[in-house]
Every structure is written in structure tokens, then in C-alpha cells.
mmCIF file of N, CA and C in Angstrom:
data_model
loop_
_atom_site.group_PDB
_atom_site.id
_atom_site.type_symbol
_atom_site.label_atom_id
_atom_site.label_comp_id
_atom_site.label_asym_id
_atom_site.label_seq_id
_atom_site.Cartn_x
_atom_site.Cartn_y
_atom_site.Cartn_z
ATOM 1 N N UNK M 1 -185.359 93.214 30.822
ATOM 2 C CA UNK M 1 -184.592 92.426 29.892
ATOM 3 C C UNK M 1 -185.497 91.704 28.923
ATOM 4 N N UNK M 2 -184.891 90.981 28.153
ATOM 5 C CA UNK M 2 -185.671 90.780 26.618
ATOM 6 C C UNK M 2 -185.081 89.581 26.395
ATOM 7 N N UNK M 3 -185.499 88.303 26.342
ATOM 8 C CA UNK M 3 -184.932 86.582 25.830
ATOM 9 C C UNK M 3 -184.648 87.029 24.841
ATOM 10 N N UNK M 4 -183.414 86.253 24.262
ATOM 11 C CA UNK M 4 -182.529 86.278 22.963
ATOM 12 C C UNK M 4 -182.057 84.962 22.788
ATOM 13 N N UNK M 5 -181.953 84.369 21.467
ATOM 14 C CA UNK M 5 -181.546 82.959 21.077
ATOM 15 C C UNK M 5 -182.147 82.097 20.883
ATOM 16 N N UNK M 6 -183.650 82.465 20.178
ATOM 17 C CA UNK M 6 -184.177 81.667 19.964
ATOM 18 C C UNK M 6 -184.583 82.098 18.728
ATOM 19 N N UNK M 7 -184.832 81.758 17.326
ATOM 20 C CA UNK M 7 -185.628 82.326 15.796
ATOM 21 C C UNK M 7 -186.787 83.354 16.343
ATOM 22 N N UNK M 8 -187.569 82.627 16.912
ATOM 23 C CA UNK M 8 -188.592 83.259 17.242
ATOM 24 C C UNK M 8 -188.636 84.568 17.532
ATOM 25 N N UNK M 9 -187.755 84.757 18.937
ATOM 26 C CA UNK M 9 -187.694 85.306 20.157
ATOM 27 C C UNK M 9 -186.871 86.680 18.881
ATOM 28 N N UNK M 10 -186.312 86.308 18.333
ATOM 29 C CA UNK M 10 -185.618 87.480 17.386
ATOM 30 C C UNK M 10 -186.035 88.463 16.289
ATOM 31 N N UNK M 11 -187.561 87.485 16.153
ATOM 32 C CA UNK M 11 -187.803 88.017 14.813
ATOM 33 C C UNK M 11 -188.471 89.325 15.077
ATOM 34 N N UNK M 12 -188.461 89.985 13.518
ATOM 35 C CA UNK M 12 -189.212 91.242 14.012
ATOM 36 C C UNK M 12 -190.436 91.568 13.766
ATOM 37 N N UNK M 13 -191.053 92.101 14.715
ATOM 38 C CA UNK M 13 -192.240 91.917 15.451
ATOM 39 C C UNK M 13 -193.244 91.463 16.283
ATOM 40 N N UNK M 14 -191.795 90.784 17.229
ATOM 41 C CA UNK M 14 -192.192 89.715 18.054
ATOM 42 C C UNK M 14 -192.673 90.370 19.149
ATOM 43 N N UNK M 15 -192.365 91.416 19.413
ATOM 44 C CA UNK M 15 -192.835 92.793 20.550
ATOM 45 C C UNK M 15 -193.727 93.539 20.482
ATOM 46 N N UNK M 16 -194.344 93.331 21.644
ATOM 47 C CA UNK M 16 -195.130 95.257 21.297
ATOM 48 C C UNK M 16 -194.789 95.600 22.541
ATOM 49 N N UNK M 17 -194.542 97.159 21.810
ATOM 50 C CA UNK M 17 -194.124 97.991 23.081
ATOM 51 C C UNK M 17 -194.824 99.165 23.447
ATOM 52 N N UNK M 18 -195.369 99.117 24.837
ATOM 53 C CA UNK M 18 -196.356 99.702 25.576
ATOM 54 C C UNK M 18 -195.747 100.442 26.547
ATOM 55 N N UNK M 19 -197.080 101.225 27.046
ATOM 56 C CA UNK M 19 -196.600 102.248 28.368
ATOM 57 C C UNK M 19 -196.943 101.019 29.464
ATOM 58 N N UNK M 20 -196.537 100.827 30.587
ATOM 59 C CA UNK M 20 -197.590 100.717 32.007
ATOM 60 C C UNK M 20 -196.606 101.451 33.495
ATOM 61 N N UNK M 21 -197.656 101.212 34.006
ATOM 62 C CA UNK M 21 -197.706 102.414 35.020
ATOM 63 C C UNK M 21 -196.431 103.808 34.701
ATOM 64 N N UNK M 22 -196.475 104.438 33.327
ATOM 65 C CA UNK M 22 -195.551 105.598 33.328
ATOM 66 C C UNK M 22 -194.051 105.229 32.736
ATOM 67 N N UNK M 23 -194.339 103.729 32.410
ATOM 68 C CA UNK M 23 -192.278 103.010 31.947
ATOM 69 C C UNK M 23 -192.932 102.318 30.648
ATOM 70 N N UNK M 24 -191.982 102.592 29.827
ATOM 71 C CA UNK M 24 -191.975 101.427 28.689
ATOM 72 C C UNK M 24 -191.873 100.056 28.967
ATOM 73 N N UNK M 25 -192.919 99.123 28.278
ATOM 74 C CA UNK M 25 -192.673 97.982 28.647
ATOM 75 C C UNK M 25 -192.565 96.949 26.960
ATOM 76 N N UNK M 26 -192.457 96.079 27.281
ATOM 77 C CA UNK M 26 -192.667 94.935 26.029
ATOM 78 C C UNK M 26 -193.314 93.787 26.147
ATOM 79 N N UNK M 27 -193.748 92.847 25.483
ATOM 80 C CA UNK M 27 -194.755 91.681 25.525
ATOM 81 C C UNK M 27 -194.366 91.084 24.294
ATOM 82 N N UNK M 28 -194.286 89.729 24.396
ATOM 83 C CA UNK M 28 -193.717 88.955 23.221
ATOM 84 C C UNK M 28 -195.142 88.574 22.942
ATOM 85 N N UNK M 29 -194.964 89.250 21.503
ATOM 86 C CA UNK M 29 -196.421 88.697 20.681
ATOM 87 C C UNK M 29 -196.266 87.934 19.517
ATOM 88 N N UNK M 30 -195.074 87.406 19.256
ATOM 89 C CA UNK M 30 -194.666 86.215 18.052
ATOM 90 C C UNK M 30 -194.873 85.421 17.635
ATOM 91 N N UNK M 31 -196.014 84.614 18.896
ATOM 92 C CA UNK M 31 -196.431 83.298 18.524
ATOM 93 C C UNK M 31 -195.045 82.205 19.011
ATOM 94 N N UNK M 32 -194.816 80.985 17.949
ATOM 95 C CA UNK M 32 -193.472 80.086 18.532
ATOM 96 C C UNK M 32 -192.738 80.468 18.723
ATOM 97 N N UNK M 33 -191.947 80.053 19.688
ATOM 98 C CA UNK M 33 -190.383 81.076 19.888
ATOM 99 C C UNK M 33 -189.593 79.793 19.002
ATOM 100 N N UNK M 34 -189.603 78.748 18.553
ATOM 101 C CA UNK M 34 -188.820 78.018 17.544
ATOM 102 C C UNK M 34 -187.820 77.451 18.594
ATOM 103 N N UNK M 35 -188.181 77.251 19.826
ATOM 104 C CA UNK M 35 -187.075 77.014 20.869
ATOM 105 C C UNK M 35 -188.020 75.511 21.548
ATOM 106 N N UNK M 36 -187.459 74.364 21.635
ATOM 107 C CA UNK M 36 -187.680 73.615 22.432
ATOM 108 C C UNK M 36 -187.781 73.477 24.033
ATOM 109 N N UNK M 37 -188.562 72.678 25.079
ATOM 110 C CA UNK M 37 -188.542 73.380 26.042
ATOM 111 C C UNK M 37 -187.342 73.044 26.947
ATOM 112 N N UNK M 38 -186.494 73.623 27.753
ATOM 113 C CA UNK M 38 -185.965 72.809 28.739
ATOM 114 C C UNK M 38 -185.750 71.622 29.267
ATOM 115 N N UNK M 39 -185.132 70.580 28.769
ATOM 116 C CA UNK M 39 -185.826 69.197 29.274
ATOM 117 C C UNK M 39 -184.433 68.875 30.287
ATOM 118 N N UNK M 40 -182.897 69.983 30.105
ATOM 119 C CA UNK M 40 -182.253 69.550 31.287
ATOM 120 C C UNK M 40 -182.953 69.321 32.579
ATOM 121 N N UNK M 41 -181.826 68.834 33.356
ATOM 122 C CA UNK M 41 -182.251 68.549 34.703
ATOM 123 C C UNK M 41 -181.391 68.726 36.039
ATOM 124 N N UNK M 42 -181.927 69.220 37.340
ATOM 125 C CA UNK M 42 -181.510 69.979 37.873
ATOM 126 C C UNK M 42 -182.269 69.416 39.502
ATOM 127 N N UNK M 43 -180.923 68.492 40.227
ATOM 128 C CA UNK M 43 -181.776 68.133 41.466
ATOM 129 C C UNK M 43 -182.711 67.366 41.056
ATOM 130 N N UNK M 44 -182.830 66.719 39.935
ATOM 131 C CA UNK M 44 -183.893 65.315 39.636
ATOM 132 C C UNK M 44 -185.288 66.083 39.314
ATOM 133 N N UNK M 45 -184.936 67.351 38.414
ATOM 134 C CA UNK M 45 -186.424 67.740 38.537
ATOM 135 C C UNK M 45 -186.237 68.733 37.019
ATOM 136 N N UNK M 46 -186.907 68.510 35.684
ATOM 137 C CA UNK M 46 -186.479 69.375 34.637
ATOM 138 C C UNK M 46 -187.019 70.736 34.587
ATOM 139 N N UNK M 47 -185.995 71.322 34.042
ATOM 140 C CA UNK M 47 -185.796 72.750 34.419
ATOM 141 C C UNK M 47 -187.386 73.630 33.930
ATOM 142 N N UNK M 48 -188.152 73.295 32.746
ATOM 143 C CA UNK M 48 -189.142 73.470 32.065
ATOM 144 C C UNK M 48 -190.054 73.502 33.413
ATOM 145 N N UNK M 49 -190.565 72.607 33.997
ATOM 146 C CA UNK M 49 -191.298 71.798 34.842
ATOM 147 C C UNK M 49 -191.176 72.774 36.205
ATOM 148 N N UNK M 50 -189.836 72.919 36.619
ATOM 149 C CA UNK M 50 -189.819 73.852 37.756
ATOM 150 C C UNK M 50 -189.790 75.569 37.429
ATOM 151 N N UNK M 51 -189.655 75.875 35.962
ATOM 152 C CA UNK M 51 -190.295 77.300 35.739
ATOM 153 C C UNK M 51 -191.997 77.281 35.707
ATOM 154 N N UNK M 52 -192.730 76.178 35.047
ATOM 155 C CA UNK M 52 -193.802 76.318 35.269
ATOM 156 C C UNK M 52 -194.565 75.874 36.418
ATOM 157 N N UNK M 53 -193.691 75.635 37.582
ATOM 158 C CA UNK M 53 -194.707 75.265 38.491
ATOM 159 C C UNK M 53 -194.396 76.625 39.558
ATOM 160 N N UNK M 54 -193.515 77.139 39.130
ATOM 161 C CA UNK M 54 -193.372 78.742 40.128
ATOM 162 C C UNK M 54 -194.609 79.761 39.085
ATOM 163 N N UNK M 55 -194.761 79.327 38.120
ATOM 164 C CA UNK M 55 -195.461 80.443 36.875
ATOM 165 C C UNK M 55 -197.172 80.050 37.777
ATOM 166 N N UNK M 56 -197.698 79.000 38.325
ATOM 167 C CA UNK M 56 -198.573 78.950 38.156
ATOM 168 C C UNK M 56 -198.696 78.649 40.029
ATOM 169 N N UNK M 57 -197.846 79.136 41.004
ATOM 170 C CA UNK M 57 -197.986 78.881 42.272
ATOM 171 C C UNK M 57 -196.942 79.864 42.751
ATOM 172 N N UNK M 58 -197.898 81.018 42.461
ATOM 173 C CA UNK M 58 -196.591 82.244 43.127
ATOM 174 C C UNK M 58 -196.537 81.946 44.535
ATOM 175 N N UNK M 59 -198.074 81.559 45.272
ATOM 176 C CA UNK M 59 -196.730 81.843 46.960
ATOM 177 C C UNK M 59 -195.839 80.691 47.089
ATOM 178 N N UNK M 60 -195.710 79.364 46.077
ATOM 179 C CA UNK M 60 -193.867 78.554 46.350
ATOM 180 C C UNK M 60 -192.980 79.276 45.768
ATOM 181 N N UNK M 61 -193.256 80.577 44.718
ATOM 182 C CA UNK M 61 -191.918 81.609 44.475
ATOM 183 C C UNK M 61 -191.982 82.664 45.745
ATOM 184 N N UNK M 62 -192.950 83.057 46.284
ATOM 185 C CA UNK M 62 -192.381 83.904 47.318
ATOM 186 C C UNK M 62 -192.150 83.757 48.187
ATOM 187 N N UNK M 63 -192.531 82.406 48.998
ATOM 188 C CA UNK M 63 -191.742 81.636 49.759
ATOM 189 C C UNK M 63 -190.258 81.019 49.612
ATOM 190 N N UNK M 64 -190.423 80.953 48.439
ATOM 191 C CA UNK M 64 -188.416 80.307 48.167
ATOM 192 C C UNK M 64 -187.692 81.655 47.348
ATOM 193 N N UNK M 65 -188.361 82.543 47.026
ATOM 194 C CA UNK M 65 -187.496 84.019 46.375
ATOM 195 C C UNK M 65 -186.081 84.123 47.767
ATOM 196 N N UNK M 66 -186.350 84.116 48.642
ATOM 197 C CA UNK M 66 -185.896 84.991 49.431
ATOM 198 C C UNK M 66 -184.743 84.193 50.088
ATOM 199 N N UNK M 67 -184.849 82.615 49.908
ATOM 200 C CA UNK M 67 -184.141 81.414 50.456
ATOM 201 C C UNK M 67 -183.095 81.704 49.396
ATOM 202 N N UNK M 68 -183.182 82.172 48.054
ATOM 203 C CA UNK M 68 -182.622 81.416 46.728
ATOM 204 C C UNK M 68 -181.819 82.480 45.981
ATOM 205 N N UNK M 69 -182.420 83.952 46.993
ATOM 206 C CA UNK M 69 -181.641 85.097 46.736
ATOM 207 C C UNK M 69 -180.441 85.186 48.237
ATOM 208 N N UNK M 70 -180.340 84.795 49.121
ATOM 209 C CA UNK M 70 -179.102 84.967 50.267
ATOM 210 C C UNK M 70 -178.604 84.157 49.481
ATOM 211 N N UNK M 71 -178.732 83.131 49.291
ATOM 212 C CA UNK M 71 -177.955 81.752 48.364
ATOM 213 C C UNK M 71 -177.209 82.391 47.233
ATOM 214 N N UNK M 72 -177.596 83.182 46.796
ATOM 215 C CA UNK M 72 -177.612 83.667 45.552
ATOM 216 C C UNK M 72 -176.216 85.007 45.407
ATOM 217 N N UNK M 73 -176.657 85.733 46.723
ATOM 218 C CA UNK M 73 -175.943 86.865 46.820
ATOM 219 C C UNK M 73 -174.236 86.341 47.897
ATOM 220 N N UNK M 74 -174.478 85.582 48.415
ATOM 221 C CA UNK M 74 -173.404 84.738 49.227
ATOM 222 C C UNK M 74 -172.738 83.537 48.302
ATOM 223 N N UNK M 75 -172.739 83.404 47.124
ATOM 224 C CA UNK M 75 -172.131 82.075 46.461
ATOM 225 C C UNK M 75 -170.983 82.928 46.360
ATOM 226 N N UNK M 76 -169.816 82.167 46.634
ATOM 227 C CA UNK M 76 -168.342 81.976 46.460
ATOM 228 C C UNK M 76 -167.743 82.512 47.583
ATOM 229 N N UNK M 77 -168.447 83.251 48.485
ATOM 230 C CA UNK M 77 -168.014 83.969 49.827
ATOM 231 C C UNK M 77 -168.063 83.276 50.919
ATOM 232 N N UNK M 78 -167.114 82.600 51.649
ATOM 233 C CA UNK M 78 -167.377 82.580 53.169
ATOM 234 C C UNK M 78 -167.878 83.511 54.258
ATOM 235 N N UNK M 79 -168.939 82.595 54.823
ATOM 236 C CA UNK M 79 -169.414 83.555 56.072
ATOM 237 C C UNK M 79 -168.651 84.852 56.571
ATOM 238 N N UNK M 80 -167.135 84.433 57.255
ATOM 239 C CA UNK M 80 -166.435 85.434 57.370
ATOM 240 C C UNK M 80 -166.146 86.816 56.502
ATOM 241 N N UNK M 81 -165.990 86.121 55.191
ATOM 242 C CA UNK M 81 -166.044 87.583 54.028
ATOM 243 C C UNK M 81 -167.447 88.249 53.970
ATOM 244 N N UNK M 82 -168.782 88.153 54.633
ATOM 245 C CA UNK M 82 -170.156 88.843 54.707
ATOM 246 C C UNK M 82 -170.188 89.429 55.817
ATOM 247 N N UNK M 83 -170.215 90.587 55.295
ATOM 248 C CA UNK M 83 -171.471 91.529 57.065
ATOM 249 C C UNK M 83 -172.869 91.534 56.286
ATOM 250 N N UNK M 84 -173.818 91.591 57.408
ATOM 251 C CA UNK M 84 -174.927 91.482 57.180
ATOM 252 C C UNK M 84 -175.389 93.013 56.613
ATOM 253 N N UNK M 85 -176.182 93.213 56.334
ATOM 254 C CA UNK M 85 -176.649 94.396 55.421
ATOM 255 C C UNK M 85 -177.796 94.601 55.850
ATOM 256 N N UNK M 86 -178.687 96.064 56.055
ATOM 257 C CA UNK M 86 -179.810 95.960 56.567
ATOM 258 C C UNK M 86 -181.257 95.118 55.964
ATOM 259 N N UNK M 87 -181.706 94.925 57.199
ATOM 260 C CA UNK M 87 -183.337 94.448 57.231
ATOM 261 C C UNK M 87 -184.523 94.488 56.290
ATOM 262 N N UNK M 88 -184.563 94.285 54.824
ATOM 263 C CA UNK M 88 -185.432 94.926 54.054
ATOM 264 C C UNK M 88 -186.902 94.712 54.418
ATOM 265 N N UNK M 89 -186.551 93.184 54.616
ATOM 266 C CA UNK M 89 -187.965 92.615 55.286
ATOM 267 C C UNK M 89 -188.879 93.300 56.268
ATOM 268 N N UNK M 90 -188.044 93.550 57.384
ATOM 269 C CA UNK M 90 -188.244 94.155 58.653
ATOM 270 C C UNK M 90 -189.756 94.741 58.510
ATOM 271 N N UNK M 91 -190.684 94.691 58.913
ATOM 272 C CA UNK M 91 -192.017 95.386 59.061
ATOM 273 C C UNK M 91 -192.709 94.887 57.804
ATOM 274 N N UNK M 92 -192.256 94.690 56.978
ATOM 275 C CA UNK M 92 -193.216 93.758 55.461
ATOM 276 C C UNK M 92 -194.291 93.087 55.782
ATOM 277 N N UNK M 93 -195.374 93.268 55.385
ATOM 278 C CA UNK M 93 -196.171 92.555 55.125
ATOM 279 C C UNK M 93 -197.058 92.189 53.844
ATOM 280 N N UNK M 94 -197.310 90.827 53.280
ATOM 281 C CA UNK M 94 -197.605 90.328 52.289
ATOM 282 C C UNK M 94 -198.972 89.895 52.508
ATOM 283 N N UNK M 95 -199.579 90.426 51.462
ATOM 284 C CA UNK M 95 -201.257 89.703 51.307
ATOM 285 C C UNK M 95 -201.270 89.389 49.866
ATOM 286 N N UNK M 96 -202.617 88.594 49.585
ATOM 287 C CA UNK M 96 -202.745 88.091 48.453
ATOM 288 C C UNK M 96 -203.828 89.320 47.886
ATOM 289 N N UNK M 97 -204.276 90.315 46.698
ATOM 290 C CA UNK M 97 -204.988 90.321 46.608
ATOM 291 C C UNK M 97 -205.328 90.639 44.629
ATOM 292 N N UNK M 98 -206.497 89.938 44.445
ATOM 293 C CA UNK M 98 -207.410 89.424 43.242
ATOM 294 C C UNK M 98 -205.923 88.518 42.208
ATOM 295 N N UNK M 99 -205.699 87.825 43.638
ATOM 296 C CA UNK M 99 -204.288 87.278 42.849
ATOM 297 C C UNK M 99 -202.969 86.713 42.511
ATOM 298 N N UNK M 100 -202.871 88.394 43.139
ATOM 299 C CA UNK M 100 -201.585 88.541 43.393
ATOM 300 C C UNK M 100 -200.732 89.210 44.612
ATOM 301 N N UNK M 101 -199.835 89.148 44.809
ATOM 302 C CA UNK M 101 -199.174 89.604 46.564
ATOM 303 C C UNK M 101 -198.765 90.782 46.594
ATOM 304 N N UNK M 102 -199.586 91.563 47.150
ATOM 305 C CA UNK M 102 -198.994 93.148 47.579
ATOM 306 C C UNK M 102 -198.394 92.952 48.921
ATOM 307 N N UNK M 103 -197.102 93.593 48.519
ATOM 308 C CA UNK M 103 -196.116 93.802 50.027
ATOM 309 C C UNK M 103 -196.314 95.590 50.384
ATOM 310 N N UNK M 104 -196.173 95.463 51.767
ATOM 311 C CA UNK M 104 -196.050 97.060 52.136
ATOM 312 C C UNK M 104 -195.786 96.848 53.525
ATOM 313 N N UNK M 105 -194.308 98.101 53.475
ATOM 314 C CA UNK M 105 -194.104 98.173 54.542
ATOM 315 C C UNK M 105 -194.609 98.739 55.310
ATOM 316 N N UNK M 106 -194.418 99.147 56.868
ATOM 317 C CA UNK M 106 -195.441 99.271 57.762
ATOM 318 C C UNK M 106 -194.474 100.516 58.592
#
């Protein structure tokens, strides 16, 4: 997906579009997006503030990804309306490496 709604974020040539690993990809190369940052607030904490502190401390996103996606996939359903669905986790294992977290299952 591609941000929309901001001057910036619209103009043209704000993209370049590349191969990686074999898929088209894009990269916003525009410079300002003409968009102010986030300063709502959310649980006493602004929204700006808690995208950049997952941007710069991936294992508190991959530690809370997984809390924030059941949350996520269960909103408006009672327990009773869910069966559980298989195990993706099951055998996963996560390391850090030059970085970043490679998962592989086992």
C-alpha cells in the first residue's frame, strides 16, 4: 500500500519504483510530505510518538504484533462466535540478525 492525503505524499515523483527480492516495490523520495505530525492522543500517549518508538525498537513491535493482532482479529466478536484456528506460531523461532528478526519455522 501507498499513504495518500497528504500534498506531498501525492505529488508526482514522490516514488521510485524498484525491483526487490523479484516484486515491485516503492520508496517515497519527495522530501516533505506537507503533513503535520500526529499529535492526537491515544491511552495518554500521542500517536506520532508511539509510531516512532515501534520504528526504532522492533523487538516492543514483535513482542506486542501478536497481542494487538488476536485483539485485532476478535473485535466485535464474542468468545463464543470464535473457534480457534491453527497454530502459526507453533515451532517459530525468532533471532535477531545484523538487525533485524528472522523467524523460521522448525
Amino acid at each position: 500500500g501507498q499513504p495518500i492525503g497528504c500534498p506531498g505524499l501525492d505529488a508526482e515523483g514522490a516514488y521510485k519504483i524498484y525491483e526487490k527480492k523479484g516484486r515491485q516495490a516503492t520508496k517515497y523520495v519527495g522530501g516533505d510530505t506537507g503533513c503535520d505530525l500526529n499529535r492526537n492522543e491515544f491511552d495518554g500517549e500521542i500517536l506520532y510518538q508511539i509510531v516512532e518508538d515501534y520504528a526504532v525498537n522492533t523487538e516492543k513491535w514483535y513482542v506486542d504484533f501478536p497481542i494487538v493482532l488476536k485483539k485485532m482479529l476478535t473485535n466485535g466478536y464474542s468468545p463464543d462466535m470464535m473457534t480457534d484456528g491453527p497454530n502459526v506460531f507453533d515451532g517459530v523461532t525468532c533471532r535477531r540478525k545484523r538487525g533485524k528478526f528472522q523467524c523460521i519455522k522448525a
